[in-house]
Coordinates of C-alpha atoms and ligand atoms in Angstrom, one line a residue:
M162 CA 0.0 0.0 0.0
L163 CA 1.8 3.1 -1.2
M164 CA -1.0 5.6 -1.0
R165 CA -0.5 8.8 1.0
G166 CA -2.7 9.1 4.0
Y167 CA -3.1 7.8 7.5
H168 CA -1.7 4.8 9.3
I169 CA -4.7 2.9 10.6
A170 CA -5.1 0.2 13.2
V171 CA -8.4 -1.7 13.5
V172 CA -8.7 -3.6 16.8
G173 CA -11.4 -6.3 16.3
A174 CA -10.9 -6.5 12.6
T175 CA -12.3 -10.0 12.4
G176 CA -15.5 -9.2 14.2
A177 CA -18.9 -8.0 12.9
A178 CA -18.3 -4.3 13.4
G179 CA -14.6 -4.5 12.4
T180 CA -15.3 -6.2 9.1
E181 CA -17.9 -3.6 8.3
L182 CA -15.4 -0.8 9.2
L183 CA -12.9 -2.2 6.6
R184 CA -15.6 -2.1 3.9
V185 CA -16.6 1.5 4.9
L186 CA -13.0 2.7 4.8
E187 CA -12.7 1.2 1.3
R188 CA -15.9 2.5 -0.2
R189 CA -15.5 6.0 1.2
N190 CA -12.0 6.1 -0.1
F191 CA -10.6 7.0 3.3
P192 CA -6.9 8.0 2.8
V193 CA -5.3 4.9 4.3
A194 CA -1.5 4.7 3.9
S195 CA -1.2 1.5 5.9
L196 CA -3.6 -0.8 7.7
R197 CA -2.9 -3.0 10.7
A198 CA -5.7 -5.6 11.3
I199 CA -5.7 -6.7 15.0
G200 CA -7.5 -9.5 16.8
S201 CA -7.1 -11.9 19.6
A202 CA -4.8 -14.9 19.7
R203 CA -7.6 -16.8 18.1
S204 CA -7.2 -14.9 14.8
V205 CA -3.4 -15.2 14.4
G206 CA -2.8 -16.9 11.1
K207 CA -6.1 -15.5 9.6
S208 CA -6.2 -12.7 7.2
V209 CA -8.7 -10.0 6.2
S210 CA -9.1 -8.3 2.8
F211 CA -8.7 -4.6 2.2
R212 CA -8.6 -3.0 -1.2
D213 CA -7.7 -6.3 -3.0
E214 CA -5.0 -7.0 -0.5
S215 CA -4.9 -9.8 2.0
I216 CA -3.7 -8.5 5.4
R217 CA -2.6 -10.8 8.1
V218 CA -4.2 -10.4 11.4
E219 CA -1.9 -9.5 14.3
K220 CA -2.4 -10.3 17.9
L221 CA -3.2 -7.3 20.0
A222 CA -0.1 -6.1 21.9
D223 CA 1.3 -3.0 23.6
Q224 CA 3.3 -2.3 20.4
S225 CA 0.3 -2.5 18.1
F226 CA -0.1 1.3 18.0
D227 CA 3.5 2.2 17.2
K228 CA 3.4 4.8 14.3
I229 CA -0.4 4.5 14.1
D230 CA -2.4 7.8 13.4
I231 CA -5.9 6.5 14.0
A232 CA -6.9 3.4 16.0
F233 CA -10.5 2.1 15.6
F234 CA -11.6 -0.1 18.5
S235 CA -14.4 -2.7 18.2
A236 CA -13.3 -5.6 20.4
G237 CA -15.5 -5.0 23.5
S238 CA -15.2 -2.8 26.6
D239 CA -12.6 -4.8 28.4
V240 CA -10.1 -4.6 25.5
S241 CA -10.8 -0.9 25.1
R242 CA -10.3 -0.2 28.8
D243 CA -6.9 -1.9 28.7
Y244 CA -5.6 -0.8 25.2
V245 CA -7.2 2.6 24.4
P246 CA -4.9 4.3 26.9
I247 CA -1.9 2.6 25.3
A248 CA -3.0 3.7 21.9
C249 CA -3.3 7.3 23.1
Q250 CA 0.1 7.2 24.8
S251 CA 1.5 6.2 21.4
D252 CA 0.0 9.4 19.9
A253 CA -2.7 7.6 18.0
I254 CA -6.2 9.0 18.0
A255 CA -8.6 6.4 19.3
I256 CA -12.2 6.0 18.0
D257 CA -13.9 3.6 20.3
K258 CA -17.0 1.7 19.5
S259 CA -17.4 0.1 22.9
S260 CA -19.2 1.6 25.9
A261 CA -16.0 1.8 28.1
F262 CA -15.5 5.6 27.9
R263 CA -18.8 6.9 26.5
M264 CA -19.9 8.6 29.7
D265 CA -16.5 10.0 30.7
P266 CA -17.0 13.8 30.7
H267 CA -13.6 14.3 29.0
V268 CA -14.5 12.1 26.1
P269 CA -16.7 13.4 23.3
L270 CA -19.6 11.0 22.3
V271 CA -20.3 11.9 18.8
V272 CA -22.9 11.4 16.1
P273 CA -21.6 13.7 13.3
E274 CA -25.0 14.8 12.1
I275 CA -25.9 16.0 15.7
N276 CA -22.9 17.1 17.7
A277 CA -19.9 17.3 15.4
E278 CA -18.7 20.4 17.3
D279 CA -18.0 18.3 20.4
L280 CA -15.0 16.8 18.5
R281 CA -13.1 20.0 19.0
R282 CA -12.5 19.2 22.7
H283 CA -11.2 15.7 22.2
R284 CA -8.0 14.7 24.0
G285 CA -7.1 11.8 21.7
L286 CA -10.2 9.6 22.3
I287 CA -13.6 9.9 20.8
A288 CA -16.5 7.5 21.7
N289 CA -19.0 6.1 19.2
P290 CA -22.5 5.9 20.8
N291 CA -24.7 2.9 21.4
C292 CA -26.1 1.7 18.1
T293 CA -29.8 1.8 19.2
T294 CA -29.4 5.3 20.7
T295 CA -27.9 6.5 17.4
V296 CA -30.7 5.1 15.3
M297 CA -33.3 6.8 17.5
L298 CA -31.5 10.1 17.6
M299 CA -31.1 10.3 13.8
A300 CA -34.9 11.0 13.8
L301 CA -35.4 12.5 17.2
Y302 CA -32.7 15.2 17.0
P303 CA -34.1 17.1 14.0
L304 CA -37.5 17.0 15.6
H305 CA -36.0 18.3 18.8
R306 CA -34.3 21.2 16.9
A307 CA -37.7 22.2 15.6
F308 CA -40.1 21.5 18.5
A309 CA -37.9 21.0 21.7
V310 CA -38.3 17.5 23.1
R311 CA -39.5 17.1 26.7
R312 CA -39.7 13.3 27.2
V313 CA -39.5 10.1 25.3
F314 CA -41.0 6.6 25.4
A315 CA -39.3 4.1 23.2
A316 CA -39.3 0.4 22.4
S317 CA -36.4 -1.1 20.4
F318 CA -36.3 -4.1 18.1
Q319 CA -32.7 -5.1 17.8
A320 CA -31.1 -7.4 15.3
V321 CA -28.9 -10.4 16.4
S322 CA -25.8 -8.9 14.6
G323 CA -25.9 -6.4 17.4
S324 CA -24.4 -9.2 19.5
G325 CA -21.6 -9.7 17.0
A326 CA -20.9 -12.7 14.7
R327 CA -21.9 -15.1 17.5
G328 CA -25.5 -13.8 17.6
V329 CA -25.9 -14.2 13.8
E330 CA -24.6 -17.8 14.0
E331 CA -26.9 -18.7 16.9
L332 CA -30.0 -17.5 15.0
K333 CA -28.9 -19.4 11.8
Q334 CA -28.4 -22.6 13.8
Q335 CA -31.6 -22.4 15.6
I336 CA -33.6 -21.8 12.4
R337 CA -31.9 -24.8 10.8
Q338 CA -32.6 -27.0 13.8
A339 CA -36.3 -25.9 13.9
A340 CA -36.6 -26.8 10.2
R341 CA -34.9 -30.2 10.7
E342 CA -36.7 -31.2 13.9
P343 CA -39.9 -29.1 14.4
G344 CA -40.9 -28.9 18.0
S345 CA -37.5 -29.9 19.4
T346 CA -35.9 -28.0 22.2
I347 CA -33.6 -25.4 20.7
P348 CA -30.3 -25.0 22.6
A349 CA -29.3 -21.4 23.3
T350 CA -25.8 -20.2 24.2
V351 CA -25.4 -16.6 23.3
Y352 CA -28.8 -15.6 24.6
P353 CA -30.6 -17.0 27.8
H354 CA -33.5 -18.3 25.6
P355 CA -34.0 -19.3 22.0
I356 CA -34.0 -16.2 19.7
A357 CA -35.5 -18.0 16.7
F358 CA -39.3 -17.4 16.6
N359 CA -39.0 -15.5 19.8
L360 CA -38.5 -12.0 21.4
L361 CA -36.2 -11.3 24.3
P362 CA -37.0 -8.2 26.3
H363 CA -33.5 -8.4 27.8
I364 CA -30.4 -6.8 26.3
D365 CA -27.4 -6.5 28.6
S366 CA -27.7 -6.9 32.4
F367 CA -30.5 -5.8 34.7
L368 CA -30.0 -2.8 36.9
Q369 CA -31.5 -2.1 40.4
S370 CA -34.0 0.2 38.7
G371 CA -35.5 -2.7 36.7
Y372 CA -34.2 -1.2 33.5
T373 CA -31.4 -3.0 31.6
K374 CA -28.1 -1.4 31.0
E375 CA -29.0 -1.1 27.3
E376 CA -32.2 0.8 28.2
A377 CA -30.2 3.1 30.6
K378 CA -27.8 3.9 27.8
M379 CA -30.6 5.2 25.6
Q380 CA -31.3 7.9 28.2
E381 CA -27.7 8.6 29.4
E382 CA -26.2 8.8 25.9
A383 CA -29.1 10.7 24.4
R384 CA -28.6 13.3 27.2
K385 CA -24.9 13.7 26.5
I386 CA -25.2 13.7 22.7
M387 CA -28.1 16.2 22.5
H388 CA -26.8 18.3 25.4
L389 CA -30.0 17.8 27.3
P390 CA -29.0 16.7 30.8
E391 CA -32.5 16.5 32.1
L392 CA -34.1 14.5 29.3
C393 CA -36.1 11.5 30.3
V394 CA -36.1 8.5 28.0
S395 CA -38.0 5.5 29.1
A396 CA -37.0 2.6 26.9
T397 CA -37.7 -1.1 26.6
C398 CA -35.0 -2.9 24.5
V399 CA -35.9 -6.1 22.8
R400 CA -33.8 -8.6 20.8
V401 CA -35.6 -9.9 17.8
P402 CA -34.9 -12.7 15.3
V403 CA -33.7 -10.3 12.6
Y404 CA -30.2 -10.6 11.2
R405 CA -29.4 -7.0 10.6
A406 CA -30.7 -3.4 11.3
H407 CA -32.3 -2.1 14.5
S408 CA -35.7 -0.4 14.7
V409 CA -37.2 1.8 17.4
A410 CA -40.8 2.8 18.0
V411 CA -40.7 6.2 19.6
S412 CA -43.4 8.4 21.2
A413 CA -42.0 11.9 22.1
E414 CA -43.5 14.9 23.8
F415 CA -42.4 18.4 22.7
E416 CA -42.6 21.9 24.1
R417 CA -44.1 23.2 20.9
Q418 CA -47.1 21.8 19.1
V419 CA -46.2 19.4 16.3
S420 CA -48.1 19.0 13.1
I421 CA -47.5 16.0 10.8
E422 CA -46.8 18.4 7.9
Q423 CA -44.1 20.3 9.8
A424 CA -42.6 17.0 11.1
R425 CA -42.4 15.6 7.6
E426 CA -40.8 18.8 6.3
V427 CA -38.2 18.7 9.1
L428 CA -37.4 14.9 8.7
S429 CA -37.2 15.1 4.9
K430 CA -34.5 17.7 5.2
A431 CA -32.4 15.8 7.8
T432 CA -29.0 14.5 6.7
G433 CA -28.5 10.8 6.9
L434 CA -32.2 10.2 7.1
E435 CA -34.9 9.3 4.6
L436 CA -38.6 9.7 5.0
A437 CA -40.4 6.5 4.2
D438 CA -43.9 7.3 5.2
E439 CA -46.6 6.2 2.7
P440 CA -48.5 3.7 4.8
Q441 CA -51.3 3.4 2.3
S442 CA -48.9 1.9 -0.2
N443 CA -47.2 -0.2 2.5
H444 CA -44.2 2.0 2.5
Y445 CA -42.5 2.4 5.9
P446 CA -39.1 1.6 7.3
M447 CA -38.2 -2.0 7.8
P448 CA -34.9 -3.8 8.7
L449 CA -34.8 -5.4 5.3
S450 CA -35.1 -2.0 3.6
V451 CA -32.2 -0.4 5.5
A452 CA -29.8 -3.3 5.9
G453 CA -26.5 -2.4 4.1
K454 CA -27.6 1.2 3.7
D455 CA -25.9 4.3 5.2
N456 CA -29.1 6.2 5.7
C457 CA -31.7 5.5 8.4
Q458 CA -35.4 5.7 7.5
V459 CA -38.3 7.2 9.5
G460 CA -42.0 6.7 8.9
R461 CA -45.4 5.8 10.5
L462 CA -45.6 9.5 11.6
R463 CA -48.7 10.3 13.6
V464 CA -49.9 12.7 16.2
D465 CA -49.6 10.9 19.5
C466 CA -52.9 10.4 21.2
A467 CA -51.5 10.1 24.8
F468 CA -49.1 13.0 24.9
E469 CA -49.7 16.7 24.7
N470 CA -47.7 18.0 21.7
G471 CA -46.8 14.4 21.0
L472 CA -45.5 12.7 17.9
S473 CA -45.1 8.9 17.4
F474 CA -42.8 7.5 14.7
W475 CA -40.8 4.4 13.7
V476 CA -37.2 4.6 12.7
S477 CA -34.9 1.8 11.3
G478 CA -31.2 1.9 10.7
D479 CA -28.3 -0.5 10.0
Q480 CA -26.7 -0.7 13.4
L481 CA -23.5 -2.1 11.9
L482 CA -23.2 1.0 9.7
K483 CA -24.7 4.1 11.2
G484 CA -24.6 2.5 14.7
A485 CA -21.0 1.5 14.4
A486 CA -18.6 1.5 11.3
L487 CA -20.1 4.4 9.3
N488 CA -20.4 6.6 12.3
A489 CA -16.8 5.9 13.3
V490 CA -15.4 6.6 9.8
Q491 CA -17.5 9.8 9.6
I492 CA -15.8 10.9 12.9
A493 CA -12.4 10.1 11.4
E494 CA -13.3 12.1 8.3
L495 CA -14.2 15.1 10.4
L496 CA -11.0 14.9 12.3
Ligands
NAP155 N1 -22.3 -5.5 16.4 C1 -22.8 -4.2 16.4 O1 -23.9 -3.9 15.8 C2 -22.1 -3.1 17.2 C3 -22.6 -1.9 17.1 C4 -22.0 -0.8 17.8 C5 -20.9 -1.1 18.6 N2 -20.5 -2.4 18.7 C6 -19.3 -2.7 19.5 O2 -18.2 -3.2 18.8 C7 -17.5 -4.1 19.6 C8 -17.4 -5.4 18.9 O3 -18.6 -5.9 18.6 P1 -18.9 -7.0 17.4 O4 -20.3 -7.1 17.3 O5 -18.0 -6.7 16.2 O6 -18.3 -8.3 18.1 P2 -17.7 -9.7 17.4 O7 -18.3 -9.9 16.1 O8 -17.8 -10.7 18.5 O9 -16.2 -9.3 17.2 C9 -15.3 -9.1 18.3 C10 -14.0 -8.7 17.8 O10 -13.1 -8.4 18.9 C11 -11.9 -9.2 18.9 N3 -11.5 -9.5 20.2 C12 -12.2 -10.1 21.2 N4 -11.4 -10.2 22.3 C13 -10.2 -9.7 22.0 C14 -8.9 -9.6 22.6 N5 -8.7 -10.0 23.9 N6 -7.9 -9.0 22.0 C15 -8.0 -8.6 20.7 N7 -9.2 -8.7 20.0 C16 -10.2 -9.2 20.6 C17 -12.3 -10.4 18.1 O11 -11.2 -11.0 17.6 P3 -11.1 -12.6 17.4 O12 -11.9 -12.9 16.1 O13 -9.7 -12.9 17.3 O14 -11.8 -13.2 18.6 C18 -13.2 -9.8 17.0 O15 -12.5 -9.3 16.0 C19 -18.3 -4.2 21.0 O16 -17.7 -3.3 21.8 C20 -19.6 -3.7 20.6 O17 -20.3 -3.1 21.7 C21 -21.0 -3.4 18.0

């Protein structure tokens, strides 16, 4: 690779989010001078492809960040906690997709379409938000700018690829087994119950409050990204037997009265978002419509019948792209 550009390290290059990141760097023609693909000891000997080249995966080590300009992390919070500081000490800028540093007040948590200006105060580390929160905010934030959001109720429908490559494999195996032996007990390892033909109202661990950590992130991260420290977001996060792309049903209350026409106008102009709202012709956002696409989609707009100044809507987005790889590369582009 003789191109001029940046020396890049991808930690977690063999995983679901890391694989997607390599594809996004390629197709957005990010100026990559050299690329180091990093995984665990399990991946040593494997290779990943980048721009028609086969790159051998290296085992993560303290020296992995020597002469690296930008290090993307998607290998889980424990790895980030241990190795992001090492990357920063080596003068690399770290863009972290895990939750390890998201709520650190010194670390910007950035969705470029919403709070790109927060990047200016980075100290070598930028956090990429939770994927479900990002998909919800892609539609909620433009509405907030226009009508000032007061509080939010949300229910998420999250794809198995949100649990990484293992989640996808578990759903595939369970579907195969159910077809082979209908009515048999389906073994589950990644999730506490079968995910095929089922819904699991349980993502991440339960907190004392009764909410899960994933649900708490929807409030905490929305507050930080939108600069609304008092915002209340009551969420129920559900894992669904969908391979790719998360969806969120949102009911939001605003300070100002919202009309459907105004909401449509606002949403149709928002960057990174498409309005898919022609229910009479069965046109609304769905995981299958947004999988593999950069833009999120919003639809099913209606005046909410329970809230004053309320609007209900449904938003879908590819969580491996806007919720992870695309958002991380957009951050790098802005830097
Ligand atoms: N999946 C999503 O939709 C999504 C969205 C937003 C954020 N994220 C975040 O991205 C991260 C990875 O998620 P994923 O879905 O891509 O998981 P995944 O498919 O399970 O991939 C995990 C990656 O991390 C690597 N890894 C694990 N332990 C390691 C270690 N000790 N040292 C070095 N590398 C190690 C794995 O390498 P080996 O192959 O060698 O094991 C693999 O490349 C998580 O923090 C997750 O929260 C994921």
